[in-house]
Amino acid sequence: MLYFENDYCEGAHPAILQKLTETNFEKVSGYGTDPYCASAKEKIRAACACPEADVFFISGGTQANSIVIASTLRRWEGVVAAATGHVAGHEAGAIEFTGHKVIGLPQKNGKLDAATVEDFCKTFYADSNHDHMVFPGMVYISHPTEYGTLYSKAELEALSAVCHTYHMPLFVDGARLGYALVSEGTDVTLADLARLTDVFYIGGTKVGALCGEAVVFPHGAPAHFMTMVKQQGALLAKGRLMGIQFDVLFTDGLYTRISRNAIETANALKKGLAAKGCRFFMDSPTNQLFVVLENARLTALEGKAKFGFWEKFDDSHTVVRIATSWATKMEEIEQLIALM
Amino acid sequence: MLYFENDYCEGAHPAILQKLTETNFEKVSGYGTDPYCASAKEKIRAACACPEADVFFISGGTQANSIVIASTLRRWEGVVAAATGHVAGHEAGAIEFTGHKVIGLPQKNGKLDAATVEDFCKTFYADSNHDHMVFPGMVYISHPTEYGTLYSKAELEALSAVCHTYHMPLFVDGARLGYALVSEGTDVTLADLARLTDVFYIGGTKVGALCGEAVVFPHGAPAHFMTMVKQQGALLAKGRLMGIQFDVLFTDGLYTRISRNAIETANALKKGLAAKGCRFFMDSPTNQLFVVLENARLTALEGKAKFGFWEKFDDSHTVVRIATSWATKMEEIEQLIALM
Amino acid sequence: MLYFENDYCEGAHPAILQKLTETNFEKVSGYGTDPYCASAKEKIRAACACPEADVFFISGGTQANSIVIASTLRRWEGVVAAATGHVAGHEAGAIEFTGHKVIGLPQKNGKLDAATVEDFCKTFYADSNHDHMVFPGMVYISHPTEYGTLYSKAELEALSAVCHTYHMPLFVDGARLGYALVSEGTDVTLADLARLTDVFYIGGTKVGALCGEAVVFPHGAPAHFMTMVKQQGALLAKGRLMGIQFDVLFTDGLYTRISRNAIETANALKKGLAAKGCRFFMDSPTNQLFVVLENARLTALEGKAKFGFWEKFDDSHTVVRIATSWATKMEEIEQLIALM
Amino acid sequence: MLYFENDYCEGAHPAILQKLTETNFEKVSGYGTDPYCASAKEKIRAACACPEADVFFISGGTQANSIVIASTLRRWEGVVAAATGHVAGHEAGAIEFTGHKVIGLPQKNGKLDAATVEDFCKTFYADSNHDHMVFPGMVYISHPTEYGTLYSKAELEALSAVCHTYHMPLFVDGARLGYALVSEGTDVTLADLARLTDVFYIGGTKVGALCGEAVVFPHGAPAHFMTMVKQQGALLAKGRLMGIQFDVLFTDGLYTRISRNAIETANALKKGLAAKGCRFFMDSPTNQLFVVLENARLTALEGKAKFGFWEKFDDSHTVVRIATSWATKMEEIEQLIALM
């Protein structure tokens, strides 16, 4: 069975397991105050060219989104997101559970446009009844998006400018950030994110870690952020698990190197499928390909290859997601192409 | 430096790291639907002699407490706990953050007494204004308690009976449950917990795992519990991390075996300190000793031994917590006794 | 100045003030346990032909919506509403503040269609990942809608059937219900609402009361509803204020009679404006007219007539809302027509 | 039947009903933007000698407490209150529903002592783990307290100083404030409250209004307070109902004058009961008397006089609350004394 259902089906990069094993009996203090967390944070600050950043480790993406948003918004504010954003549709109401509305705006290829945000804000503040409405308090985007697409630097700059005008922190969900940073043709770097956003996270779970996301606040975290992390149940006693993983990932460019594997295998697959006449639902430059398959074809592949169901295309076709990862082997790609 | 500050200063039992490494490149499905989670759940059900139990894995104790309580209580209810209970004082308001009150009752040695709970409920329902008050909706206890003390089977049975009378689920926080189960003189087993409670958890973080608690609902979980876990941000994509750890811990009695080490080292330490004339703040039969030290003594020990600060005893004395764990070596105990 | 900005610019029907005055020094018990509340509830049950209904009084519409929804939904559920529904856009996030998502669906003339709801539910349950999403837990509609439009009995029956299929209580916001019930051509009665919904409210604030909405649960209220009302701060000590108002409104058909005045004046105005060539934004059969005016015209009317701003129509036109009420006089209508 | 169960059993002062009637058909704008609200606020500012104060009207006490506290606290903070404070025990968990803990401290005669608060804060900040705990974020007291007792100016000054030291706003629940201000021997004025607190409210519901509390922020309200009031469902469309009532109460000293009646009747009753040998549970200088009665005596009075049940005193005695109000007649007092 060829397994392309998602990018979290393997464990961790072996260097992480090795380091966990080597350091296992060192006694360190808890709750993220250990030397591995300190070292990882320092390396992340360096990678972001942002020596003043505050860095925190959270064990998963929904948790990171929920904590960052609920710790940033004020009571009368909601978070602006693409209607297809992960926080809008696929987190079981985690944001609303903390008391805040997700204000879903129209998207294009999974992306939120600066002009869309600006129009929304203009209309909002022009409405004489806006005191009876939820204020747009911050903007959430994902990079790569849920469709594997990417913002250009110019698009991020435009969004950042609108956010600045309307005093809304800009938050980038980077659950798959590694795959964005090494995508062919991207012009967005970690330093750009640090420069243009107020908070973003560097995804570990989907890029070589067992679990963990590194939340970066380039201009400093909200007051008492650690207490709020605890309050939402996300402060691991053995913070070393986070520190060691990110320390390894940010040593000698490992994070970048393993991210590249996902892109190379995805690109090879894209080329191979195109040659076979496959139809793509959307052009995606990262590790997720969205392919339109005949339902009969899909049935025929059962037991041979596993994809992620994305959505119904029409009565006889389905959109599937095929995901590569840091761990995908080129031979799996070849086998899959042969199969299709 | 001798490190006795807490029981989460080391990594994981080596067998866990070995299994994580061995299985690392197996591709498994996410969110706890993998075969390791299934196997671990089956072993836990067997260990609890409760084949019908629902088992879930949550990455930490505060998170487990918050999710279990917020998923069990109805809107008009609060959770009854000892005033010294972890949920009452040391979780940054995690329960209140979900909208529920912690109803703190008087405790003795960290324990909540069935009679105390019964009196509270009687008074509550006798009050003609109780519709304007927070209803007691469930009871939370910890075993071992925050003071390392234990409930006897008779005490648990009495509590369970009161809970039954007043239709309050009984919830046992077992963050250090392993150390309770193998404590000398305890008569409480996993099967007893499954019989007497509605939900309890088997702590991993403090008993050999990198992270993780196994939440057991002997009579079945609340409807849509998984969605509520997701809503509170606690559903790990790589559920295998939980499954593998608990599968290892519940293979060949490892959980029990390593728990015993903490008790043996704690008992040796207790005996040694008593021989040196040390004064105990409270008699504790598990892995945490609470010792009253002169402040001058404490200063002298700085840099040589590290303890947990517990509370001020009087102007010249302090209560410290000395914790052993699954990983504590007998030679460390000997060195500490020599030092005191 | 002719004032048509809204339908809550006057005080209360004089019969209410008279009854408040007459009964002022009677000593009655608090929190809605007085004889006036009992009498009003009985009359409302009779008017709804629903002798088993539970009736509660809440002082305002947003409060009623928030309490009913937050007391009905379970934690993993959200409320389905038209994207233009009051709860979706104009209540400052009151629903989200209680932890629940408003699931906004497309509307037509402010109305939610049974087919739209059914399609949404079908797609939702067909999605293999719906456990990671907010479940549709109840349906909210307003009658009249925010655009003054009305559901037909057949439309309500269809919605009710879909709600029943998917186990979603149907909730009708009747802030302006009186105006719906007496609208020409409507075939929906109070008894129909009691038969087809799980909860609805009869608006007082906009139909002759100083404040207050009568929430009716035809099949019984959620357990401990009164405690939840208290928890959200909505339990008035002097419940008599609510009881007396609704007792008066439901004596001798007063509620219906005064509602009719709003419809008659609105109809006269509609006819008069049409004769003057005014353009209507939407056809509305109740007490709110939505008229497209040239901006220059609007400026000319300043200081002479006051309307509610609704939305920008195009660069040179604006949509305004002109509202009549139980208290509008026919001579005001004539003056307004003359002015336009 | 002599009715002394509470101080909200009558309607409103007749001058209020008269003004509501006189102004009934004036058309005014909604949501508290009408001229009566403006006038009432101006008069309240003058009465408080605090021309810069922000004033808002909320319809009830639990609602005022919940909104003020939830709008003032930051996420990591709780509200400090006497364990007997209304917010701690008798509001159905309204504060926790908004996500915040009520930190209950020991009280004496219903009052919170500056030293108690200071000790708590000192211990809190001395605890090296306080980042894992709920921060004391504001202090709530009631004046009169739930036991009818009063703070002296010196006590308030001491509390205010501690609050200032620890950056905690001081909030005074004045549900029965009128009765405090005119109590014999009090040295606390409205101007003192404005000087020493950050927010307090002037109770209307229990002092002559149908409903309503005037919330006063001497140094300005939290940003977007009105939106938060709306979010919690407490913004009345017909704000005039609040404005007119407080405008009348603060015209020509009516609020003070009618408060005095409650004190005079309470004092006469206290004297009369003492002469009859009645035993007081606590000395209370305001409109609530707490009397210890034999259960047999209580049974004998059934059907003749109605009191509030307070608490069980011992097996044969009960503490009852006897409340006078702005509307109590001296002849009722005489009848009650005769009866006892």
mmCIF file with all atom_site columns, C-alpha atoms in Angstrom, chain D residues 15-16 36 39-49 55 57 177-178 181 190 200-204 207 209 212-214 216 242-259:
data_model
loop_
_atom_site.group_PDB
_atom_site.id
_atom_site.type_symbol
_atom_site.label_atom_id
_atom_site.label_alt_id
_atom_site.label_comp_id
_atom_site.label_asym_id
_atom_site.label_entity_id
_atom_site.label_seq_id
_atom_site.pdbx_PDB_ins_code
_atom_site.Cartn_x
_atom_site.Cartn_y
_atom_site.Cartn_z
_atom_site.occupancy
_atom_site.B_iso_or_equiv
_atom_site.pdbx_formal_charge
_atom_site.auth_seq_id
_atom_site.auth_comp_id
_atom_site.auth_asym_id
_atom_site.auth_atom_id
_atom_site.pdbx_PDB_model_num
ATOM 1  C CA . ALA D 1 15  ? -42.479 59.693 40.759 1.00 0.00 ? 15  ALA D CA 1
ATOM 2  C CA . ILE D 1 16  ? -40.785 57.260 38.388 1.00 0.00 ? 16  ILE D CA 1
ATOM 3  C CA . TYR D 1 36  ? -32.947 61.178 29.798 1.00 0.00 ? 36  TYR D CA 1
ATOM 4  C CA . SER D 1 39  ? -29.468 64.015 32.114 1.00 0.00 ? 39  SER D CA 1
ATOM 5  C CA . ALA D 1 40  ? -29.345 61.149 34.618 1.00 0.00 ? 40  ALA D CA 1
ATOM 6  C CA . LYS D 1 41  ? -25.630 60.661 34.005 1.00 0.00 ? 41  LYS D CA 1
ATOM 7  C CA . GLU D 1 42  ? -24.978 64.335 34.523 1.00 0.00 ? 42  GLU D CA 1
ATOM 8  C CA . LYS D 1 43  ? -26.855 64.316 37.821 1.00 0.00 ? 43  LYS D CA 1
ATOM 9  C CA . ILE D 1 44  ? -25.025 61.228 38.995 1.00 0.00 ? 44  ILE D CA 1
ATOM 10 C CA . ARG D 1 45  ? -21.671 62.777 38.124 1.00 0.00 ? 45  ARG D CA 1
ATOM 11 C CA . ALA D 1 46  ? -22.656 65.812 40.154 1.00 0.00 ? 46  ALA D CA 1
ATOM 12 C CA . ALA D 1 47  ? -23.814 63.694 43.098 1.00 0.00 ? 47  ALA D CA 1
ATOM 13 C CA . CYS D 1 48  ? -20.459 61.900 43.017 1.00 0.00 ? 48  CYS D CA 1
ATOM 14 C CA . ALA D 1 49  ? -18.519 65.162 42.674 1.00 0.00 ? 49  ALA D CA 1
ATOM 15 C CA . VAL D 1 55  ? -21.753 56.235 33.774 1.00 0.00 ? 55  VAL D CA 1
ATOM 16 C CA . PHE D 1 57  ? -26.986 51.735 33.166 1.00 0.00 ? 57  PHE D CA 1
ATOM 17 C CA . LEU D 1 177 ? -25.963 51.678 48.203 1.00 0.00 ? 177 LEU D CA 1
ATOM 18 C CA . GLY D 1 178 ? -28.689 54.164 49.091 1.00 0.00 ? 178 GLY D CA 1
ATOM 19 C CA . LEU D 1 181 ? -25.190 56.317 52.353 1.00 0.00 ? 181 LEU D CA 1
ATOM 20 C CA . LEU D 1 190 ? -20.695 59.024 47.044 1.00 0.00 ? 190 LEU D CA 1
ATOM 21 C CA . PHE D 1 200 ? -18.944 51.075 41.705 1.00 0.00 ? 200 PHE D CA 1
ATOM 22 C CA . TYR D 1 201 ? -22.623 50.952 41.109 1.00 0.00 ? 201 TYR D CA 1
ATOM 23 C CA . ILE D 1 202 ? -25.564 52.766 42.571 1.00 0.00 ? 202 ILE D CA 1
ATOM 24 C CA . GLY D 1 203 ? -28.343 50.257 43.023 1.00 0.00 ? 203 GLY D CA 1
ATOM 25 C CA . GLY D 1 204 ? -31.758 51.125 41.674 1.00 0.00 ? 204 GLY D CA 1
ATOM 26 C CA . VAL D 1 207 ? -33.891 51.414 46.071 1.00 0.00 ? 207 VAL D CA 1
ATOM 27 C CA . ALA D 1 209 ? -36.553 51.620 40.676 1.00 0.00 ? 209 ALA D CA 1
ATOM 28 C CA . GLY D 1 212 ? -31.501 49.196 36.947 1.00 0.00 ? 212 GLY D CA 1
ATOM 29 C CA . GLU D 1 213 ? -28.107 49.883 38.414 1.00 0.00 ? 213 GLU D CA 1
ATOM 30 C CA . ALA D 1 214 ? -25.966 52.908 37.562 1.00 0.00 ? 214 ALA D CA 1
ATOM 31 C CA . VAL D 1 216 ? -19.895 54.603 37.666 1.00 0.00 ? 216 VAL D CA 1
ATOM 32 C CA . MET D 1 242 ? -33.025 53.395 32.638 1.00 0.00 ? 242 MET D CA 1
ATOM 33 C CA . GLY D 1 243 ? -32.450 57.070 31.999 1.00 0.00 ? 243 GLY D CA 1
ATOM 34 C CA . ILE D 1 244 ? -35.829 58.215 33.209 1.00 0.00 ? 244 ILE D CA 1
ATOM 35 C CA . GLN D 1 245 ? -35.677 56.164 36.397 1.00 0.00 ? 245 GLN D CA 1
ATOM 36 C CA . PHE D 1 246 ? -32.253 57.437 37.430 1.00 0.00 ? 246 PHE D CA 1
ATOM 37 C CA . ASP D 1 247 ? -33.057 60.951 36.317 1.00 0.00 ? 247 ASP D CA 1
ATOM 38 C CA . VAL D 1 248 ? -36.002 60.954 38.703 1.00 0.00 ? 248 VAL D CA 1
ATOM 39 C CA . LEU D 1 249 ? -34.056 59.289 41.508 1.00 0.00 ? 249 LEU D CA 1
ATOM 40 C CA . PHE D 1 250 ? -31.295 61.886 41.267 1.00 0.00 ? 250 PHE D CA 1
ATOM 41 C CA . THR D 1 251 ? -33.595 64.880 41.081 1.00 0.00 ? 251 THR D CA 1
ATOM 42 C CA . ASP D 1 252 ? -34.039 66.851 44.309 1.00 0.00 ? 252 ASP D CA 1
ATOM 43 C CA . GLY D 1 253 ? -32.345 64.202 46.395 1.00 0.00 ? 253 GLY D CA 1
ATOM 44 C CA . LEU D 1 254 ? -35.082 61.590 45.920 1.00 0.00 ? 254 LEU D CA 1
ATOM 45 C CA . TYR D 1 255 ? -32.633 58.679 46.098 1.00 0.00 ? 255 TYR D CA 1
ATOM 46 C CA . THR D 1 256 ? -31.362 59.827 49.481 1.00 0.00 ? 256 THR D CA 1
ATOM 47 C CA . ARG D 1 257 ? -34.768 60.675 50.798 1.00 0.00 ? 257 ARG D CA 1
ATOM 48 C CA . ILE D 1 258 ? -36.373 57.333 50.047 1.00 0.00 ? 258 ILE D CA 1
ATOM 49 C CA . SER D 1 259 ? -33.308 55.467 51.293 1.00 0.00 ? 259 SER D CA 1
#
